[in-house]
CSV table of N, CA and C in Angstrom, one decimal:
chain,number,residue,atom,x,y,z
A,288,ARG,N,113.7,-54.9,-70.5
A,288,ARG,CA,112.1,-55.1,-71.4
A,288,ARG,C,110.5,-54.6,-70.7
A,289,SER,N,111.7,-54.3,-68.9
A,289,SER,CA,109.8,-53.4,-68.4
A,289,SER,C,110.1,-52.3,-69.2
A,290,ALA,N,111.3,-51.5,-69.2
A,290,ALA,CA,110.8,-50.0,-69.8
A,290,ALA,C,110.8,-50.0,-71.0
A,291,ARG,N,111.2,-50.7,-71.9
A,291,ARG,CA,110.9,-50.9,-73.0
A,291,ARG,C,109.3,-51.1,-73.2
A,292,TYR,N,108.7,-51.8,-72.3
A,292,TYR,CA,107.3,-52.2,-72.1
A,292,TYR,C,106.6,-50.4,-71.6
A,293,LEU,N,107.0,-50.4,-70.9
A,293,LEU,CA,106.0,-49.1,-70.4
A,293,LEU,C,106.3,-47.8,-71.8
A,294,ARG,N,107.0,-47.5,-72.1
A,294,ARG,CA,107.2,-46.5,-73.3
A,294,ARG,C,106.2,-47.3,-75.1
A,295,ASP,N,106.2,-48.6,-75.1
A,295,ASP,CA,106.1,-49.7,-76.2
A,295,ASP,C,104.0,-48.8,-75.4
A,296,LEU,N,103.4,-49.5,-74.2
A,296,LEU,CA,102.5,-48.9,-73.7
A,296,LEU,C,101.6,-47.2,-73.8
A,297,SER,N,103.1,-46.9,-73.2
A,297,SER,CA,102.4,-45.0,-73.5
A,297,SER,C,102.3,-44.6,-74.2
A,298,ASN,N,103.0,-45.3,-75.8
A,298,ASN,CA,102.7,-44.9,-77.2
A,298,ASN,C,101.5,-46.1,-78.6
A,299,ASP,N,101.2,-46.6,-77.3
A,299,ASP,CA,100.4,-47.1,-77.9
A,299,ASP,C,98.7,-47.3,-77.6
A,300,PHE,N,98.6,-46.5,-76.0
A,300,PHE,CA,97.2,-45.2,-75.4
A,300,PHE,C,97.4,-44.6,-76.7
A,301,LEU,N,98.2,-44.3,-77.0
A,301,LEU,CA,98.3,-43.0,-77.7
A,301,LEU,C,98.3,-42.7,-79.2
A,302,PHE,N,97.7,-44.1,-79.5
A,302,PHE,CA,97.8,-44.4,-81.1
A,302,PHE,C,96.0,-45.2,-81.0
A,303,MET,N,95.7,-45.4,-79.6
A,303,MET,CA,94.5,-46.1,-79.2
A,303,MET,C,93.6,-44.9,-79.1
A,304,ARG,N,93.8,-44.4,-78.7
A,304,ARG,CA,93.0,-42.9,-78.8
A,304,ARG,C,93.4,-42.1,-80.4
A,305,GLN,N,93.9,-42.5,-80.6
A,305,GLN,CA,93.7,-42.2,-82.5
A,305,GLN,C,92.4,-42.9,-82.7
A,306,VAL,N,92.8,-43.9,-82.9
A,306,VAL,CA,92.0,-44.5,-83.1
A,306,VAL,C,90.2,-44.4,-82.6
A,307,GLU,N,90.7,-44.1,-81.2
A,307,GLU,CA,89.2,-44.0,-80.7
A,307,GLU,C,89.1,-42.9,-81.1
A,308,ASP,N,89.7,-41.7,-81.1
A,308,ASP,CA,88.7,-40.4,-81.8
A,308,ASP,C,88.1,-40.3,-83.2
A,309,GLN,N,89.2,-40.8,-84.4
A,309,GLN,CA,89.0,-40.7,-85.6
A,309,GLN,C,88.3,-42.3,-86.2
A,310,GLY,N,88.0,-42.9,-84.9
A,310,GLY,CA,87.2,-43.8,-85.8
A,310,GLY,C,88.4,-44.9,-87.0
A,311,LEU,N,89.3,-45.3,-87.0
A,311,LEU,CA,90.4,-45.2,-87.7
A,311,LEU,C,89.8,-47.5,-87.7
A,312,GLN,N,90.0,-47.7,-88.5
A,312,GLN,CA,89.8,-49.6,-89.3
A,312,GLN,C,91.2,-49.2,-89.0
A,313,LEU,N,91.7,-50.8,-88.2
A,313,LEU,CA,93.6,-50.5,-88.9
A,313,LEU,C,93.8,-51.5,-89.9
A,314,PRO,N,94.7,-51.6,-89.8
A,314,PRO,CA,95.0,-52.4,-91.2
A,314,PRO,C,95.7,-53.8,-90.3
A,315,GLN,N,95.5,-54.9,-91.2
A,315,GLN,CA,95.7,-56.3,-91.5
A,315,GLN,C,96.0,-56.6,-91.4
A,316,GLU,N,96.6,-57.7,-90.4
A,316,GLU,CA,98.1,-58.6,-91.5
A,316,GLU,C,98.3,-60.1,-89.9
A,317,ILE,N,99.1,-61.4,-91.4
A,317,ILE,CA,98.9,-62.0,-90.3
A,317,ILE,C,99.8,-62.0,-89.7
A,318,CYS,N,98.8,-62.5,-88.5
A,318,CYS,CA,100.5,-62.5,-87.1
A,318,CYS,C,100.1,-63.9,-86.6
A,319,ARG,N,100.8,-64.4,-86.0
A,319,ARG,CA,101.5,-65.7,-85.7
A,319,ARG,C,101.4,-65.8,-84.0
A,320,LEU,N,99.9,-66.7,-83.7
A,320,LEU,CA,99.1,-66.4,-82.1
A,320,LEU,C,100.6,-67.3,-81.3
A,321,GLU,N,101.7,-68.5,-81.6
A,321,GLU,CA,102.4,-69.2,-80.9
A,321,GLU,C,102.9,-67.8,-80.1
A,322,GLU,N,103.8,-67.5,-81.2
A,322,GLU,CA,104.6,-66.1,-81.1
A,322,GLU,C,104.5,-65.3,-80.0
A,323,LEU,N,103.4,-64.8,-80.1
A,323,LEU,CA,102.6,-63.0,-79.1
A,323,LEU,C,102.1,-64.6,-77.6
A,324,PHE,N,101.6,-65.4,-78.1
A,324,PHE,CA,101.8,-65.7,-76.3
A,324,PHE,C,103.2,-65.8,-76.2
A,325,ALA,N,104.2,-66.5,-76.7
A,325,ALA,CA,104.7,-67.3,-75.3
A,325,ALA,C,105.7,-65.4,-75.6
A,326,GLU,N,105.6,-65.0,-76.3
A,326,GLU,CA,106.1,-62.5,-75.5
A,326,GLU,C,105.1,-62.7,-74.2
A,327,MET,N,104.9,-63.0,-74.9
A,327,MET,CA,103.3,-62.1,-73.1
A,327,MET,C,103.6,-63.4,-72.0
A,328,VAL,N,103.6,-64.4,-72.5
A,328,VAL,CA,103.7,-65.4,-71.2
A,328,VAL,C,105.2,-65.4,-70.5
A,329,ILE,N,106.0,-64.9,-71.5
A,329,ILE,CA,108.0,-63.7,-70.3
A,329,ILE,C,107.1,-62.3,-69.8
A,330,LEU,N,106.7,-61.6,-70.8
A,330,LEU,CA,106.6,-61.1,-70.0
A,330,LEU,C,105.8,-60.5,-68.7
A,331,PHE,N,105.1,-60.9,-68.6
A,331,PHE,CA,104.3,-61.8,-67.0
A,331,PHE,C,104.8,-62.9,-66.0
A,332,ALA,N,105.8,-63.1,-66.5
A,332,ALA,CA,106.2,-64.4,-65.9
A,332,ALA,C,106.3,-63.9,-64.2
A,333,GLU,N,107.0,-62.9,-64.2
A,333,GLU,CA,107.8,-62.7,-63.0
A,333,GLU,C,106.3,-62.0,-61.8
A,334,SER,N,105.6,-61.5,-62.9
A,334,SER,CA,104.2,-60.5,-61.5
A,334,SER,C,103.6,-61.6,-61.4
A,335,ALA,N,102.9,-62.9,-62.1
A,335,ALA,CA,102.3,-63.9,-62.1
A,335,ALA,C,103.1,-64.3,-60.9
A,336,GLN,N,104.4,-65.0,-60.8
A,336,GLN,CA,105.3,-66.0,-60.4
A,336,GLN,C,105.3,-65.8,-59.3
A,337,ALA,N,104.7,-64.1,-58.7
A,337,ALA,CA,105.1,-63.0,-57.8
A,337,ALA,C,103.8,-63.6,-56.3
A,338,ARG,N,102.8,-63.6,-57.7
A,338,ARG,CA,101.2,-64.0,-57.5
A,338,ARG,C,100.7,-66.0,-56.7
A,339,GLY,N,102.0,-66.3,-57.2
A,339,GLY,CA,102.3,-68.3,-57.1
A,339,GLY,C,100.8,-68.0,-57.9
A,340,ILE,N,101.0,-67.2,-59.1
A,340,ILE,CA,99.8,-68.0,-60.3
A,340,ILE,C,101.2,-68.5,-61.5
A,341,SER,N,100.0,-69.3,-62.1
A,341,SER,CA,100.9,-70.4,-63.1
A,341,SER,C,99.8,-70.5,-64.3
A,342,PHE,N,101.0,-70.7,-65.3
A,342,PHE,CA,100.4,-70.3,-67.1
A,342,PHE,C,99.9,-72.4,-67.7
A,343,SER,N,99.1,-72.2,-68.6
A,343,SER,CA,98.2,-73.4,-68.6
A,343,SER,C,98.3,-72.7,-70.6
A,344,GLY,N,97.8,-73.4,-71.3
A,344,GLY,CA,97.0,-73.2,-71.9
A,344,GLY,C,96.6,-74.3,-73.4
A,345,ASN,N,96.3,-75.0,-74.2
A,345,ASN,CA,95.9,-75.4,-75.2
A,345,ASN,C,96.7,-74.3,-77.2
A,346,TRP,N,97.4,-74.3,-76.4
A,346,TRP,CA,97.7,-73.0,-78.0
A,346,TRP,C,99.1,-74.6,-79.1
A,347,PRO,N,98.3,-74.3,-80.7
A,347,PRO,CA,98.8,-74.8,-81.8
A,347,PRO,C,100.6,-74.5,-80.9
A,348,GLN,N,101.6,-75.3,-81.0
A,348,GLN,CA,102.6,-74.7,-82.1
A,348,GLN,C,103.3,-74.1,-82.2
A,349,ALA,N,102.3,-74.6,-83.8
A,349,ALA,CA,103.1,-74.0,-85.7
A,349,ALA,C,101.5,-73.9,-86.7
A,350,GLU,N,101.8,-72.2,-86.8
A,350,GLU,CA,100.6,-72.0,-87.5
A,350,GLU,C,100.0,-71.4,-87.1
A,351,ALA,N,99.7,-70.9,-85.9
A,351,ALA,CA,98.1,-70.4,-85.6
A,351,ALA,C,98.4,-68.9,-85.5
A,352,LEU,N,97.0,-68.8,-87.2
A,352,LEU,CA,97.4,-68.1,-87.6
A,352,LEU,C,96.0,-67.2,-87.0
A,353,CYS,N,96.2,-65.7,-86.9
A,353,CYS,CA,94.8,-64.3,-87.2
A,353,CYS,C,95.0,-63.4,-88.1
A,354,LEU,N,94.2,-62.3,-88.6
A,354,LEU,CA,94.3,-61.6,-89.8
A,354,LEU,C,94.0,-60.9,-87.9
A,355,ALA,N,95.2,-59.3,-87.3
A,355,ALA,CA,94.7,-58.3,-86.0
A,355,ALA,C,96.2,-57.3,-86.9
A,356,HIS,N,96.7,-56.1,-86.8
A,356,HIS,CA,97.5,-55.2,-85.9
A,356,HIS,C,98.4,-55.6,-84.9
A,357,ALA,N,99.0,-55.9,-85.3
A,357,ALA,CA,100.2,-56.8,-84.0
A,357,ALA,C,100.7,-56.0,-83.1
A,358,PRO,N,100.7,-54.7,-83.2
A,358,PRO,CA,100.9,-54.1,-81.8
A,358,PRO,C,99.6,-53.3,-81.1
A,359,ALA,N,98.3,-53.6,-82.2
A,359,ALA,CA,96.7,-53.3,-81.0
A,359,ALA,C,96.5,-54.5,-80.4
A,360,LEU,N,97.0,-56.4,-81.0
A,360,LEU,CA,97.5,-56.8,-80.5
A,360,LEU,C,97.4,-57.2,-79.1
A,361,ARG,N,99.4,-56.7,-79.6
A,361,ARG,CA,99.4,-57.0,-78.1
A,361,ARG,C,99.4,-56.0,-76.5
A,362,VAL,N,98.4,-54.8,-77.0
A,362,VAL,CA,97.8,-54.1,-76.1
A,362,VAL,C,96.5,-54.9,-75.8
A,363,VAL,N,95.8,-55.7,-76.3
A,363,VAL,CA,94.9,-55.7,-76.1
A,363,VAL,C,95.5,-57.4,-74.8
A,364,LEU,N,96.7,-58.3,-75.5
A,364,LEU,CA,96.3,-59.1,-74.6
A,364,LEU,C,96.9,-58.9,-73.8
A,365,SER,N,97.7,-57.8,-73.7
A,365,SER,CA,98.3,-57.6,-72.2
A,365,SER,C,97.2,-56.7,-71.2
A,366,SER,N,96.7,-55.9,-71.7
A,366,SER,CA,95.7,-55.5,-70.2
A,366,SER,C,94.8,-56.7,-70.1
A,367,LEU,N,94.9,-57.5,-70.4
A,367,LEU,CA,94.2,-59.0,-70.7
A,367,LEU,C,95.3,-60.6,-69.1
A,368,LEU,N,95.9,-60.6,-70.1
A,368,LEU,CA,97.2,-60.6,-68.7
A,368,LEU,C,97.2,-59.8,-67.8
A,369,ASP,N,97.8,-58.7,-67.4
A,369,ASP,CA,97.3,-58.2,-66.4
A,369,ASP,C,96.4,-57.8,-65.3
A,370,ASN,N,95.3,-58.3,-65.9
A,370,ASN,CA,93.7,-58.6,-65.4
A,370,ASN,C,93.5,-59.1,-65.1
A,371,ALA,N,94.4,-60.9,-65.4
A,371,ALA,CA,93.8,-61.7,-65.1
A,371,ALA,C,94.7,-62.3,-64.2
A,372,ILE,N,96.1,-61.2,-63.9
A,372,ILE,CA,97.1,-61.7,-63.2
A,372,ILE,C,96.2,-62.0,-61.7
A,373,LYS,N,96.1,-59.8,-61.7
A,373,LYS,CA,95.6,-58.4,-61.0
A,373,LYS,C,93.6,-59.7,-60.2
A,374,TYR,N,93.0,-60.1,-60.7
A,374,TYR,CA,92.4,-60.7,-59.7
A,374,TYR,C,92.4,-62.4,-59.5
A,375,SER,N,93.1,-62.8,-60.1
A,375,SER,CA,92.7,-63.6,-59.6
A,375,SER,C,93.4,-64.3,-58.6
A,376,ASP,N,92.4,-65.0,-57.6
A,376,ASP,CA,93.6,-65.6,-56.3
A,376,ASP,C,94.5,-65.9,-56.4
A,377,PRO,N,95.6,-65.4,-55.2
A,377,PRO,CA,97.0,-66.2,-54.7
A,377,PRO,C,96.6,-67.6,-55.6
A,378,ASP,N,97.9,-68.3,-55.8
A,378,ASP,CA,98.3,-69.0,-55.9
A,378,ASP,C,97.3,-70.7,-57.3
A,379,THR,N,97.2,-69.6,-58.2
A,379,THR,CA,96.0,-70.3,-58.8
A,379,THR,C,96.4,-70.6,-60.4
A,380,VAL,N,96.0,-70.7,-61.3
A,380,VAL,CA,96.5,-70.7,-62.6
A,380,VAL,C,95.1,-69.8,-63.8
A,381,VAL,N,95.9,-69.7,-64.5
A,381,VAL,CA,95.6,-68.2,-65.8
A,381,VAL,C,95.2,-69.2,-66.7
A,382,THR,N,94.4,-69.2,-67.1
A,382,THR,CA,94.7,-70.8,-69.4
A,382,THR,C,95.3,-70.0,-69.8
A,383,LEU,N,96.0,-69.9,-71.3
A,383,LEU,CA,95.5,-69.2,-72.4
A,383,LEU,C,95.6,-70.8,-73.8
A,384,ASN,N,93.9,-70.2,-74.2
A,384,ASN,CA,92.6,-71.2,-74.9
A,384,ASN,C,93.1,-71.0,-76.6
A,385,LEU,N,93.3,-71.3,-77.0
A,385,LEU,CA,93.5,-71.6,-79.2
A,385,LEU,C,92.4,-71.7,-79.8
A,386,ARG,N,91.9,-71.2,-80.5
A,386,ARG,CA,90.5,-72.3,-81.1
A,386,ARG,C,90.6,-71.8,-82.3
A,387,GLU,N,89.7,-72.6,-83.4
A,387,GLU,CA,89.6,-71.5,-84.8
A,387,GLU,C,87.8,-72.6,-85.2
A,388,SER,N,88.0,-72.4,-85.5
A,388,SER,CA,85.8,-72.1,-86.4
A,388,SER,C,85.7,-71.7,-87.1
A,389,ASP,N,84.7,-72.6,-87.1
A,389,ASP,CA,83.9,-71.1,-88.5
A,389,ASP,C,84.5,-69.9,-89.3
A,390,GLY,N,85.9,-69.4,-90.5
A,390,GLY,CA,86.4,-68.9,-90.2
A,390,GLY,C,87.5,-67.6,-89.0
A,391,ALA,N,87.5,-68.2,-88.2
A,391,ALA,CA,87.8,-67.5,-87.6
A,391,ALA,C,88.2,-68.3,-85.7
A,392,VAL,N,89.1,-66.6,-85.1
A,392,VAL,CA,90.4,-67.4,-84.8
A,392,VAL,C,89.5,-67.4,-83.1
A,393,HIS,N,89.4,-67.3,-82.0
A,393,HIS,CA,89.0,-67.5,-80.1
A,393,HIS,C,90.8,-68.2,-79.6
A,394,ILE,N,90.7,-66.5,-79.1
A,394,ILE,CA,91.7,-66.6,-78.4
A,394,ILE,C,90.9,-66.0,-76.1
A,395,GLU,N,91.0,-67.2,-76.1
A,395,GLU,CA,90.2,-67.7,-75.0
A,395,GLU,C,91.7,-67.2,-72.7
A,396,ILE,N,91.8,-66.2,-72.3
A,396,ILE,CA,92.0,-65.7,-71.1
A,396,ILE,C,91.3,-65.9,-70.1
A,397,ASP,N,91.6,-67.0,-69.4
A,397,ASP,CA,90.4,-67.6,-68.2
A,397,ASP,C,91.6,-67.2,-67.2
A,398,ASP,N,90.9,-66.4,-66.1
A,398,ASP,CA,91.5,-67.0,-64.6
A,398,ASP,C,90.6,-67.1,-63.8
A,399,GLN,N,90.8,-67.3,-62.3
A,399,GLN,CA,89.9,-68.2,-61.6
A,399,GLN,C,89.9,-67.5,-60.0
A,400,GLY,N,89.6,-66.0,-60.6
A,400,GLY,CA,90.0,-65.3,-58.8
A,400,GLY,C,88.3,-65.3,-59.0
A,401,ARG,N,87.3,-63.7,-58.4
A,401,ARG,CA,85.9,-64.1,-58.5
A,401,ARG,C,85.3,-63.9,-58.8
A,402,GLY,N,85.7,-63.4,-60.1
A,402,GLY,CA,84.6,-63.5,-61.1
A,402,GLY,C,84.1,-62.3,-61.2
A,403,ILE,N,83.0,-61.3,-62.1
A,403,ILE,CA,82.6,-60.5,-62.3
A,403,ILE,C,80.6,-60.6,-61.8
A,404,ALA,N,80.4,-59.8,-61.1
A,404,ALA,CA,79.0,-60.1,-60.9
A,404,ALA,C,78.3,-60.1,-62.0
A,405,ASP,N,76.4,-60.1,-61.3
A,405,ASP,CA,76.7,-60.4,-63.1
A,405,ASP,C,75.7,-59.4,-64.4
A,406,GLU,N,75.1,-58.3,-62.8
A,406,GLU,CA,75.2,-57.4,-62.7
A,406,GLU,C,76.4,-56.4,-63.7
A,407,GLU,N,77.3,-56.2,-63.5
A,407,GLU,CA,78.0,-55.7,-63.6
A,407,GLU,C,78.6,-56.0,-65.0
A,408,MET,N,78.3,-57.0,-65.9
A,408,MET,CA,79.0,-58.0,-66.9
A,408,MET,C,78.7,-57.2,-68.0
A,409,GLU,N,77.6,-56.5,-68.4
A,409,GLU,CA,78.0,-55.4,-69.4
A,409,GLU,C,79.3,-54.2,-69.9
A,410,ARG,N,79.1,-54.4,-68.8
A,410,ARG,CA,79.3,-52.2,-68.2
A,410,ARG,C,80.2,-52.8,-68.0
A,411,ILE,N,81.2,-53.6,-67.9
A,411,ILE,CA,83.0,-53.7,-68.1
A,411,ILE,C,83.5,-53.4,-68.5
A,412,PHE,N,83.6,-53.5,-69.6
A,412,PHE,CA,84.0,-52.2,-71.2
A,412,PHE,C,84.2,-51.2,-70.5
A,413,ASP,N,83.2,-50.3,-70.6
A,413,ASP,CA,82.5,-48.9,-70.5
A,413,ASP,C,84.4,-48.5,-69.6
A,414,ARG,N,83.7,-47.7,-70.6
A,414,ARG,CA,85.3,-46.1,-70.1
A,414,ARG,C,85.6,-46.2,-68.7
A,415,PHE,N,86.6,-46.3,-67.7
A,415,PHE,CA,86.3,-45.5,-66.1
A,415,PHE,C,85.5,-47.2,-65.5
A,416,PHE,N,85.6,-48.0,-65.9
A,416,PHE,CA,84.2,-48.8,-64.6
A,416,PHE,C,85.5,-49.6,-64.3
A,417,ARG,N,85.1,-49.2,-63.3
A,417,ARG,CA,85.8,-50.8,-62.2
A,417,ARG,C,84.2,-51.4,-61.4
A,418,GLY,N,84.3,-52.3,-60.9
A,418,GLY,CA,83.5,-53.5,-60.3
A,418,GLY,C,84.2,-53.1,-58.9
A,419,GLU,N,82.1,-53.3,-58.5
A,419,GLU,CA,81.6,-52.7,-56.9
A,419,GLU,C,82.8,-53.5,-56.2
A,420,VAL,N,83.0,-54.8,-55.9
A,420,VAL,CA,83.9,-55.9,-54.8
A,420,VAL,C,85.4,-55.8,-55.1
A,421,THR,N,85.8,-55.2,-56.8
A,421,THR,CA,87.6,-54.8,-56.2
A,421,THR,C,88.3,-54.2,-56.5
A,422,ALA,N,87.1,-52.7,-56.5
A,422,ALA,CA,87.3,-51.3,-56.7
A,422,ALA,C,88.3,-50.8,-56.1
A,423,ASP,N,88.2,-51.0,-54.9
A,423,ASP,CA,88.9,-50.4,-53.4
A,423,ASP,C,90.2,-50.9,-53.5
A,424,LYS,N,90.6,-53.0,-53.5
A,424,LYS,CA,91.4,-53.9,-53.2
A,424,LYS,C,92.3,-54.1,-54.1
A,425,VAL,N,91.8,-53.5,-55.4
A,425,VAL,CA,92.6,-53.7,-57.0
A,425,VAL,C,93.1,-52.9,-57.2
A,426,PRO,N,94.3,-51.8,-57.6
A,426,PRO,CA,94.4,-50.6,-58.5
A,426,PRO,C,94.0,-50.1,-59.5
A,427,GLY,N,93.7,-50.5,-60.2
A,427,GLY,CA,93.4,-49.9,-61.7
A,427,GLY,C,93.2,-48.3,-62.1
A,428,SER,N,92.5,-48.3,-63.4
A,428,SER,CA,92.1,-47.0,-63.8
A,428,SER,C,90.8,-47.3,-64.2
A,429,GLY,N,90.2,-48.3,-64.3
A,429,GLY,CA,89.2,-48.6,-65.6
A,429,GLY,C,88.9,-48.7,-67.1
A,430,LEU,N,90.4,-48.6,-67.9
A,430,LEU,CA,90.7,-48.1,-68.8
A,430,LEU,C,91.0,-49.1,-69.4
A,431,GLY,N,91.6,-50.5,-68.3
A,431,GLY,CA,92.2,-51.4,-70.2
A,431,GLY,C,91.2,-52.1,-70.5
A,432,LEU,N,90.2,-52.7,-70.1
A,432,LEU,CA,89.2,-53.4,-71.1
A,432,LEU,C,89.0,-52.6,-72.3
A,433,TYR,N,88.2,-51.6,-71.1
A,433,TYR,CA,87.6,-50.0,-72.5
A,433,TYR,C,88.7,-50.6,-73.5
A,434,MET,N,89.9,-49.8,-73.1
A,434,MET,CA,90.7,-50.3,-75.1
A,434,MET,C,90.5,-51.1,-75.6
A,435,ALA,N,90.7,-52.3,-74.9
A,435,ALA,CA,90.7,-53.7,-75.1
A,435,ALA,C,89.9,-53.7,-76.7
A,436,ARG,N,87.8,-53.4,-75.8
A,436,ARG,CA,87.6,-53.2,-77.3
A,436,ARG,C,87.9,-52.4,-77.8
A,437,VAL,N,87.7,-50.9,-77.4
A,437,VAL,CA,88.1,-50.0,-78.3
A,437,VAL,C,89.1,-50.2,-79.8
A,438,LEU,N,90.5,-51.3,-79.7
A,438,LEU,CA,90.9,-51.6,-80.1
A,438,LEU,C,90.6,-53.5,-81.3
A,439,VAL,N,90.8,-54.0,-80.6
A,439,VAL,CA,89.5,-55.2,-81.0
A,439,VAL,C,88.6,-55.2,-82.0
A,440,GLU,N,87.7,-53.9,-81.5
A,440,GLU,CA,86.6,-53.2,-83.3
A,440,GLU,C,88.3,-52.1,-83.9
A,441,ALA,N,88.5,-52.1,-83.7
A,441,ALA,CA,89.3,-52.0,-85.1
A,441,ALA,C,90.0,-53.0,-85.8
A,442,MET,N,90.1,-53.9,-84.8
A,442,MET,CA,90.5,-55.0,-86.0
A,442,MET,C,89.6,-55.6,-86.8
A,443,GLY,N,88.0,-55.3,-86.8
A,443,GLY,CA,88.0,-56.3,-87.4
A,443,GLY,C,86.7,-56.8,-86.8
A,444,GLY,N,87.4,-57.3,-85.1
A,444,GLY,CA,87.2,-58.5,-84.0
A,444,GLY,C,86.1,-58.2,-82.7
A,445,SER,N,86.2,-59.5,-82.1
A,445,SER,CA,85.2,-58.7,-81.2
A,445,SER,C,85.3,-59.2,-79.3
A,446,ILE,N,85.2,-59.1,-78.5
A,446,ILE,CA,85.4,-60.0,-76.7
A,446,ILE,C,84.3,-59.5,-76.1
A,447,GLN,N,84.2,-60.5,-76.0
A,447,GLN,CA,83.8,-60.7,-74.9
A,447,GLN,C,83.5,-62.0,-73.1
A,448,ALA,N,82.9,-61.3,-72.3
A,448,ALA,CA,83.5,-61.6,-71.1
A,448,ALA,C,82.5,-62.9,-70.6
A,449,ARG,N,82.7,-63.7,-69.9
A,449,ARG,CA,82.2,-64.1,-69.7
A,449,ARG,C,82.1,-65.2,-67.9
A,450,ARG,N,81.6,-66.1,-67.6
A,450,ARG,CA,82.0,-66.2,-65.6
A,450,ARG,C,82.8,-68.0,-66.8
A,451,GLY,N,84.3,-67.3,-66.3
A,451,GLY,CA,84.7,-69.1,-65.7
A,451,GLY,C,85.0,-70.2,-65.6
A,452,LYS,N,85.7,-70.9,-67.1
A,452,LYS,CA,85.3,-72.4,-65.8
A,452,LYS,C,85.4,-72.7,-64.4
A,453,GLY,N,86.7,-71.6,-63.8
A,453,GLY,CA,86.9,-72.0,-63.2
A,453,GLY,C,86.7,-71.1,-62.0
A,454,GLY,N,85.3,-70.2,-61.8
A,454,GLY,CA,85.2,-69.6,-61.2
A,454,GLY,C,85.4,-67.7,-61.9
A,455,GLY,N,86.1,-67.5,-61.5
A,455,GLY,CA,86.8,-66.6,-62.2
A,455,GLY,C,86.0,-65.8,-64.2
A,456,THR,N,87.2,-65.2,-64.4
A,456,THR,CA,86.5,-65.0,-66.3
A,456,THR,C,87.1,-64.5,-66.4
A,457,CYS,N,86.5,-65.7,-67.9
A,457,CYS,CA,86.6,-66.0,-69.4
A,457,CYS,C,86.3,-64.4,-70.5
A,458,MET,N,87.8,-64.1,-70.6
A,458,MET,CA,87.3,-63.2,-71.8
A,458,MET,C,88.5,-64.2,-73.4
A,459,GLU,N,87.2,-63.7,-74.2
A,459,GLU,CA,87.2,-64.3,-75.5
A,459,GLU,C,87.7,-62.7,-76.6
A,460,ILE,N,88.2,-63.6,-77.3
A,460,ILE,CA,88.7,-62.3,-78.5
A,460,ILE,C,88.7,-62.8,-79.8
A,461,GLN,N,87.9,-63.0,-80.8
A,461,GLN,CA,87.5,-63.3,-81.6
A,461,GLN,C,87.6,-63.2,-82.8
A,462,LEU,N,89.0,-63.6,-83.9
A,462,LEU,CA,89.9,-62.6,-85.0
A,462,LEU,C,89.7,-63.3,-86.2
A,463,LEU,N,89.4,-62.6,-87.2
A,463,LEU,CA,89.6,-63.7,-88.4
A,463,LEU,C,91.1,-64.0,-88.5
A,464,ALA,N,90.5,-65.1,-88.9
A,464,ALA,CA,91.3,-66.5,-89.6
A,464,ALA,C,91.8,-65.8,-91.1
A,465,PRO,N,93.5,-66.1,-91.4
A,465,PRO,CA,93.8,-66.1,-92.5
A,465,PRO,C,93.6,-66.8,-93.9
A,466,VAL,N,92.5,-66.2,-94.3
A,466,VAL,CA,91.9,-66.8,-95.8
A,466,VAL,C,92.8,-67.2,-97.5
A,467,GLY,N,93.4,-67.8,-97.5
A,467,GLY,CA,93.9,-67.8,-99.1
A,467,GLY,C,95.6,-66.7,-99.2
A,468,ASP,N,95.4,-66.2,-99.3
A,468,ASP,CA,96.3,-64.8,-100.0
A,468,ASP,C,96.0,-63.4,-98.7
A,469,ARG,N,95.0,-63.5,-98.9
A,469,ARG,CA,94.4,-63.3,-98.7
A,469,ARG,C,94.5,-61.8,-97.2
A,470,PRO,N,95.6,-60.8,-97.1
A,470,PRO,CA,96.7,-60.2,-96.1
A,470,PRO,C,95.9,-60.1,-94.4
């Protein structure tokens, strides 16, 4: 499973570069979020468990749908969950929430880490940006959140960061909810 994940991640990174370079809008399809959330929790269970981190959340078990490009959404959620685990304090909880309002689906990933300094909040989606507090302590390239922003925007959505409920960081993705027979 890990080898397949790394292969897919490499392919997705190349895909993201193509989206970025050509300014593509990604084709939309109806995605079942409960299946995608379950897949992500299984994928990151081992790394979370190694740090004593558990997952909790509030998401419907049936018919939680959004319009997205499934492979791109997997890359985005993988990047956000990986960060949430890396930057959370040991023995804490990463919360995944899902809600719908005004024709949009809001996906929230909330960690209980140190959080992001207010002066860095606007820059975290910049290519190669690493926060000053964690740059030397946590390995990374500074590309994960940049890739997430590029892909979410190519799906017609938005992404933002804010102070989380537990003092860490909450990442929120907003995507369109399907309406009627719209693909």
